[in-house]
Short mmCIF file of C-alpha atoms in Angstrom, two decimals:
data_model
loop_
_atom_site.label_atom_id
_atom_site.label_comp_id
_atom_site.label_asym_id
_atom_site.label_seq_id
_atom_site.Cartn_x
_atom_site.Cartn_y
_atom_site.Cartn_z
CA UNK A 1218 0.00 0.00 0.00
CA UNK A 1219 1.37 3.21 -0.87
CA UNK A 1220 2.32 5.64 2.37
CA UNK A 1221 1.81 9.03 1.16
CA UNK A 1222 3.48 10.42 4.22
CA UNK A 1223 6.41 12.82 4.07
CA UNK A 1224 8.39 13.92 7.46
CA UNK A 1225 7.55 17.71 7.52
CA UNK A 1226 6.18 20.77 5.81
CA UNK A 1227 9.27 21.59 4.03
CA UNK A 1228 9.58 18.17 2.48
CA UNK A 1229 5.85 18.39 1.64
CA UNK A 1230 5.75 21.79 -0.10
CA UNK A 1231 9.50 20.70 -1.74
CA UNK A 1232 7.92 19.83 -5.19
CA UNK A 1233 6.76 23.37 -5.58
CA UNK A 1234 7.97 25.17 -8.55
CA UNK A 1235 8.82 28.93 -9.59
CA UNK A 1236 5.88 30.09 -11.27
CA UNK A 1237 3.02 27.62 -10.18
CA UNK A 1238 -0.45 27.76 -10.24
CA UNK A 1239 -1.07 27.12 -6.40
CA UNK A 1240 -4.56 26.16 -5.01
CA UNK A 1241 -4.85 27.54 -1.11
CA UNK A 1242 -8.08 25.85 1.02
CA UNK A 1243 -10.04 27.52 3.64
CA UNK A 1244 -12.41 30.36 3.96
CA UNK A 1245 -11.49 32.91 6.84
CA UNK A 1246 -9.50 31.57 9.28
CA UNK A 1247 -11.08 28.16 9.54
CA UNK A 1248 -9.57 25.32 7.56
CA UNK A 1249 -6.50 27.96 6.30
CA UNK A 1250 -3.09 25.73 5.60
CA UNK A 1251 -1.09 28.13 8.03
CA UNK A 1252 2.09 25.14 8.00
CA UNK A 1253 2.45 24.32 4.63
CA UNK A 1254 2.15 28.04 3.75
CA UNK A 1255 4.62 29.04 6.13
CA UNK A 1256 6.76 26.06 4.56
CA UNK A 1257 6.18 27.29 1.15
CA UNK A 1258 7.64 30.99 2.54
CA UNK A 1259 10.98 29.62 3.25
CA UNK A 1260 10.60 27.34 0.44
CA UNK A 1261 11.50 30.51 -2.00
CA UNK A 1262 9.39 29.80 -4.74
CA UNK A 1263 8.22 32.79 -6.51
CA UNK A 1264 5.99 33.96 -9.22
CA UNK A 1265 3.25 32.15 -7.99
CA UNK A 1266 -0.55 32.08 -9.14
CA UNK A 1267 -2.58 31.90 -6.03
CA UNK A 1268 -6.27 30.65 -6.17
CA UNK A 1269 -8.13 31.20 -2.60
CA UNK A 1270 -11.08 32.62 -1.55
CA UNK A 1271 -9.62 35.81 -0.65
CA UNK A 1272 -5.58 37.17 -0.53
CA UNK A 1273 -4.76 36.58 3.13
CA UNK A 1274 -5.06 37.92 6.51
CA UNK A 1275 -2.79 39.52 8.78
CA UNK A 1276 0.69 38.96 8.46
CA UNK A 1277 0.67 34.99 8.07
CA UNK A 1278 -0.51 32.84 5.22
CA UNK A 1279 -0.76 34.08 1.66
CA UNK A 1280 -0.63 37.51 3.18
CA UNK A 1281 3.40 36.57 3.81
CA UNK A 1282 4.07 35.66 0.29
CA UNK A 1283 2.52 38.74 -0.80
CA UNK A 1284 4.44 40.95 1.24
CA UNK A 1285 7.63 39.10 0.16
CA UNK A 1286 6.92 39.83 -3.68
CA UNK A 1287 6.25 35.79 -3.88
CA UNK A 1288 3.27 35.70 -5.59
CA UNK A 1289 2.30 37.47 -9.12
CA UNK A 1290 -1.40 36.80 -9.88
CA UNK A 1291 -4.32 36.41 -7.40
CA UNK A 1292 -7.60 34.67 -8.38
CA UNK A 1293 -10.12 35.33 -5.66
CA UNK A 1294 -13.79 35.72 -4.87
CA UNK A 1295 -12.55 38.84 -1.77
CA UNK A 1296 -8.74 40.20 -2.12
CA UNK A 1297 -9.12 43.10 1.02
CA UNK A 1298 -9.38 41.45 4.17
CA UNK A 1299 -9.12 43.01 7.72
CA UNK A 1300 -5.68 43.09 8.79
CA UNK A 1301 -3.66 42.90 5.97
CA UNK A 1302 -2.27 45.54 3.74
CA UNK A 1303 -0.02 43.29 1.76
CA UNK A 1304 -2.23 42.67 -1.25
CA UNK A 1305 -3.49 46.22 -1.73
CA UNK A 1306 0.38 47.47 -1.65
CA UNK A 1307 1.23 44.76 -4.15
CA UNK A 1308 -2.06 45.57 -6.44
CA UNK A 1309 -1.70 49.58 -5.96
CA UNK A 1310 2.39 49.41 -7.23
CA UNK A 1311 0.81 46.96 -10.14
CA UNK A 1312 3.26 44.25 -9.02
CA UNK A 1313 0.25 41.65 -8.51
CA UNK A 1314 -2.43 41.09 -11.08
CA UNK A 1315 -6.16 40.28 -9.50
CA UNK A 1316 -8.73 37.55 -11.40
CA UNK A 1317 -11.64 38.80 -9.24
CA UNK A 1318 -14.58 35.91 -9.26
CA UNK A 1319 -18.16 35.61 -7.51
CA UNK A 1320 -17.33 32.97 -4.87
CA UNK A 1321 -20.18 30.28 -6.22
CA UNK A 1322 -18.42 30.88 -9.27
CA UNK A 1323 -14.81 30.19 -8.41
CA UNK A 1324 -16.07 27.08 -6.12
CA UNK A 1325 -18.06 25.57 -9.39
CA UNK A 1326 -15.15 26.52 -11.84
CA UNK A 1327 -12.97 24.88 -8.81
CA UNK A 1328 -15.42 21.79 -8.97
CA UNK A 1329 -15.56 21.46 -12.85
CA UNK A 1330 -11.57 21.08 -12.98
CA UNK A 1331 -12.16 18.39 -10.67
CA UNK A 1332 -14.79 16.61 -12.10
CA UNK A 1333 -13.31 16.81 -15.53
CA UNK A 1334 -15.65 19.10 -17.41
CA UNK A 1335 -15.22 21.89 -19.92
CA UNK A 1336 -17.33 24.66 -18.44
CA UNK A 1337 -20.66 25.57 -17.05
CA UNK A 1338 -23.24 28.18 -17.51
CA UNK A 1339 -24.14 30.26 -14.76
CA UNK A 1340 -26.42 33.41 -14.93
CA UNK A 1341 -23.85 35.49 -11.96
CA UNK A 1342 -22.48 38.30 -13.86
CA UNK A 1343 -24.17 38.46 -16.85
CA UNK A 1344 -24.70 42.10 -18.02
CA UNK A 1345 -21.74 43.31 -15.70
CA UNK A 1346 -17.80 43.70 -16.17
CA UNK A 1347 -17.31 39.78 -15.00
CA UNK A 1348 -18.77 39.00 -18.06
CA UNK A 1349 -16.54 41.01 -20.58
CA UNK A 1350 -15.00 38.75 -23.04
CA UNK A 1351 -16.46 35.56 -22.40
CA UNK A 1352 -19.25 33.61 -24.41
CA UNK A 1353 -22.66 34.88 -23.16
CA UNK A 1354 -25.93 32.96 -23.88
CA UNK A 1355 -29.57 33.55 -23.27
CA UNK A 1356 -31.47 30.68 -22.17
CA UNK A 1357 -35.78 30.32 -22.30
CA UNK A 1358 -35.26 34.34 -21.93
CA UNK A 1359 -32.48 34.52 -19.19
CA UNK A 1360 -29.08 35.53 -19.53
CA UNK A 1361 -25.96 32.79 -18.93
CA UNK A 1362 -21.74 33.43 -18.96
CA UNK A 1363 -20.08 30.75 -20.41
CA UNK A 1364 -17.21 29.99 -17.16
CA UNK A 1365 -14.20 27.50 -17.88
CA UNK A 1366 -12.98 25.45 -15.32
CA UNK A 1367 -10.24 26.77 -12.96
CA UNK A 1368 -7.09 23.71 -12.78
CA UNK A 1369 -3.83 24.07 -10.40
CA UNK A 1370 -0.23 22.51 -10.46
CA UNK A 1371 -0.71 22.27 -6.56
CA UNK A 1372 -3.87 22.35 -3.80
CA UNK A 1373 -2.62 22.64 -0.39
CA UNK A 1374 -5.48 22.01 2.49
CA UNK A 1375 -5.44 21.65 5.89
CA UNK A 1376 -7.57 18.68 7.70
CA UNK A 1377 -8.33 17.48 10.95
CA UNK A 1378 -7.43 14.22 10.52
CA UNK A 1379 -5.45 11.93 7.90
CA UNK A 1380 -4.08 8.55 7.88
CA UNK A 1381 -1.22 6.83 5.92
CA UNK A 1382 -3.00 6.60 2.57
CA UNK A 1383 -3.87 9.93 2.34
CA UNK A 1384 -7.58 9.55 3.61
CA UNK A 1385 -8.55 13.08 5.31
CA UNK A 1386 -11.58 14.29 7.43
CA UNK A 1387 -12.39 17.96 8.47
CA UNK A 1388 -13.70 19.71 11.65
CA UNK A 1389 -16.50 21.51 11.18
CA UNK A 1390 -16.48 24.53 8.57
CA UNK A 1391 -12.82 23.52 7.94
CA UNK A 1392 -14.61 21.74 5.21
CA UNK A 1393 -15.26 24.33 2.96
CA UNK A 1394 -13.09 24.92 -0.40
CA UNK A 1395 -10.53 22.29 0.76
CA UNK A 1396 -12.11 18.72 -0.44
CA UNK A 1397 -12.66 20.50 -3.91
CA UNK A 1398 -9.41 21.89 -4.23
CA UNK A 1399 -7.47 18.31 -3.28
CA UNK A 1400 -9.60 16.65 -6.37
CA UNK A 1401 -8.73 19.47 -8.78
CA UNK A 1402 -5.22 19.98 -8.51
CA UNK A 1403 -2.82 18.19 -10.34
CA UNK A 1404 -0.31 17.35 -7.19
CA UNK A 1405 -2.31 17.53 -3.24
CA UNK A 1406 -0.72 18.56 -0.65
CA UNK A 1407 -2.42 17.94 3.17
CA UNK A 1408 -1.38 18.72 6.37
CA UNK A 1409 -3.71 17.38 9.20
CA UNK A 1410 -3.60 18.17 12.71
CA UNK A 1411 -3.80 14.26 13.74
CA UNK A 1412 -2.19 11.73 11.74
CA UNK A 1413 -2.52 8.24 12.14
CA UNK A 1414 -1.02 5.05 11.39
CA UNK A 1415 -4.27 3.47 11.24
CA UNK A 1416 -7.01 3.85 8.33
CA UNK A 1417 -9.69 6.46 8.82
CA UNK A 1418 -13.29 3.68 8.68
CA UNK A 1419 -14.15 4.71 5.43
CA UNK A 1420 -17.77 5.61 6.44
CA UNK A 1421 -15.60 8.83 8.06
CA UNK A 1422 -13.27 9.49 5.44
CA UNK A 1423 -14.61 13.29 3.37
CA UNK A 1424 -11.05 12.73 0.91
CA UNK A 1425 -10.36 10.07 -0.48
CA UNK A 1426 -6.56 9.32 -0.56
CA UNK A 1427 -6.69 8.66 -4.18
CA UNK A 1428 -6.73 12.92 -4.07
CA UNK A 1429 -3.58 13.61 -2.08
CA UNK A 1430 -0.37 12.89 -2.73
CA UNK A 1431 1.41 13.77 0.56
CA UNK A 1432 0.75 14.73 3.74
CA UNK A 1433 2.32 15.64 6.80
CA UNK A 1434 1.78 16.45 10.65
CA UNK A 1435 0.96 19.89 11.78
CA UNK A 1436 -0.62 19.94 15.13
CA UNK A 1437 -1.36 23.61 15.40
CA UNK A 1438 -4.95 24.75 15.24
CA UNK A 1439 -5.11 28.73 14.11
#
C-alpha cells in the first residue's frame, strides 16, 4: 500500500515550482493551511498564481508571500481582508495582477476542474464587467456566462485528521473549499492536525486518498 506520508512541511511543499499555479483551502480563518504556507515561505518559490477565496489575513498565510513579492497573480472571490495591507500594496504598485470571481463561481469553476468538465453556464455576472469577453448565452429568456474550469499545479489544504493513505476528514467549517481543491489539482498537498497510522473507517473518510499525494503532521490549530 502506498504511504503518502512525508516527514515535515518543508519536504511536503518541496515539489513546488517557480511560477506555479497554487490552489490555497479555507475560507477565513477556519480550515487555512497556516504550515504548509509558512513552509512554502521559506521554500522561495516565486511567481506564484494563487487561487483562494480571498488574498490573506494579517501577516501569516498568503498575506506573507505577498508581502515578500512571492506571488504574481491572485484569483479570488474577496482580495481586502481586515488586517492585511499586503495585497493592496502589491495591487496599488501593479506588481500583482487580480482575477476577481463571484465565490459560487470560483467554487463551481474549482469543482468542474475536478470533475473533468469543460465549463458551465451560470447566470452570476451576466450584463456586468465579470462578463466582458467571455461567451454569453440567453437561455428560455435569461441571460448565462459561459465559465471555464479553474485547474492548479498544486492544492494545499489543511484537515483534521489523515491517515497513511492519504484519507482526510475535516472539523466543522474547515470543510469548505478544501475537499474540492485536493480533487482538482494536479499534485495535493495535506497537512492534518492528527495523523494516524491506522485507516480512517471509510464511512468517516470526506477525501479520499486517491486525491492527495502527501501529507504531513501539523498539530497547530489557528
Amino acid at each position: 500500500m502506498i504511504d503518502k506520508r512525508v516527514a515535515d512541511l518543508a519536504s511536503a511543499v518541496a515539489p513546488i515550482h517557480d511560477g506555479a499555479t497554487i490552489m490555497v483551502g479555507g475560507f477565513g480563518e477556519s480550515g487555512i493551511p497556516f504550515g504548509l504556507l509558512g513552509a512554502l515561505l521559506d521554500h522561495g518559490a516565486k511567481g506564484l498564481t494563487i487561487i483562494s477565496n480571498n488574498a490573506g489575513s494579517f501577516e501569516t498565510g498568503t498575506s506573507a508571500l505577498l508581502r515578500e513579492g512571492r506571488v504574481a497573480k491572485v484569483i479570488c472571490s474577496y482580495p481586502r481582508t481586515p488586517g492585511s495591507i499586503w495585497f493592496e500594496r502589491r495591487f496599488e504598485a501593479s506588481e500583482v495582477e487580480l482575477e476577481i470571481v463571484p465565490q459560487g463561481t470560483l467554487a463551481e469553476r474549482i469543482r468542474a476542474a475536478a470533475a473533468g468538465l469543460g465549463g458551465f453556464l451560470t447566470p452570476t455576472g451576466y450584463g456586468t464587467k465579470l462578463a466582458e469577453g467571455k461567451e454569453t448565452r440567453e437561455i428560455d429568456g435569461r441571460g448565462y456566462v459561459f465559465e471555464k474550469p479553474l485547474h492548479a499545479d498544486f492544492a494545499l489544504v489543511r484537515a483534521e485528521r489523515g491517515d497513511r493513505w492519504g484519507n482526510l476528514t475535516f472539523h466543522a467549517t474547515a470543510r469548505n473549499f478544501n475537499p474540492v481543491m485536493a480533487m482538482a489539482a494536479r499534485h495535493s498537498i495535506a497537512e492534518v492536525r492528527h495523523l494516524s497510522d491506522e485507516p480512517i473507517p471509510p464511512e468517516s473518510v470526506m477525501t479520499p486518498g486517491i486525491f492527495i499525494d502527501r501529507l504531513t503532521e501539523y498539530g497547530v490549530r489557528p
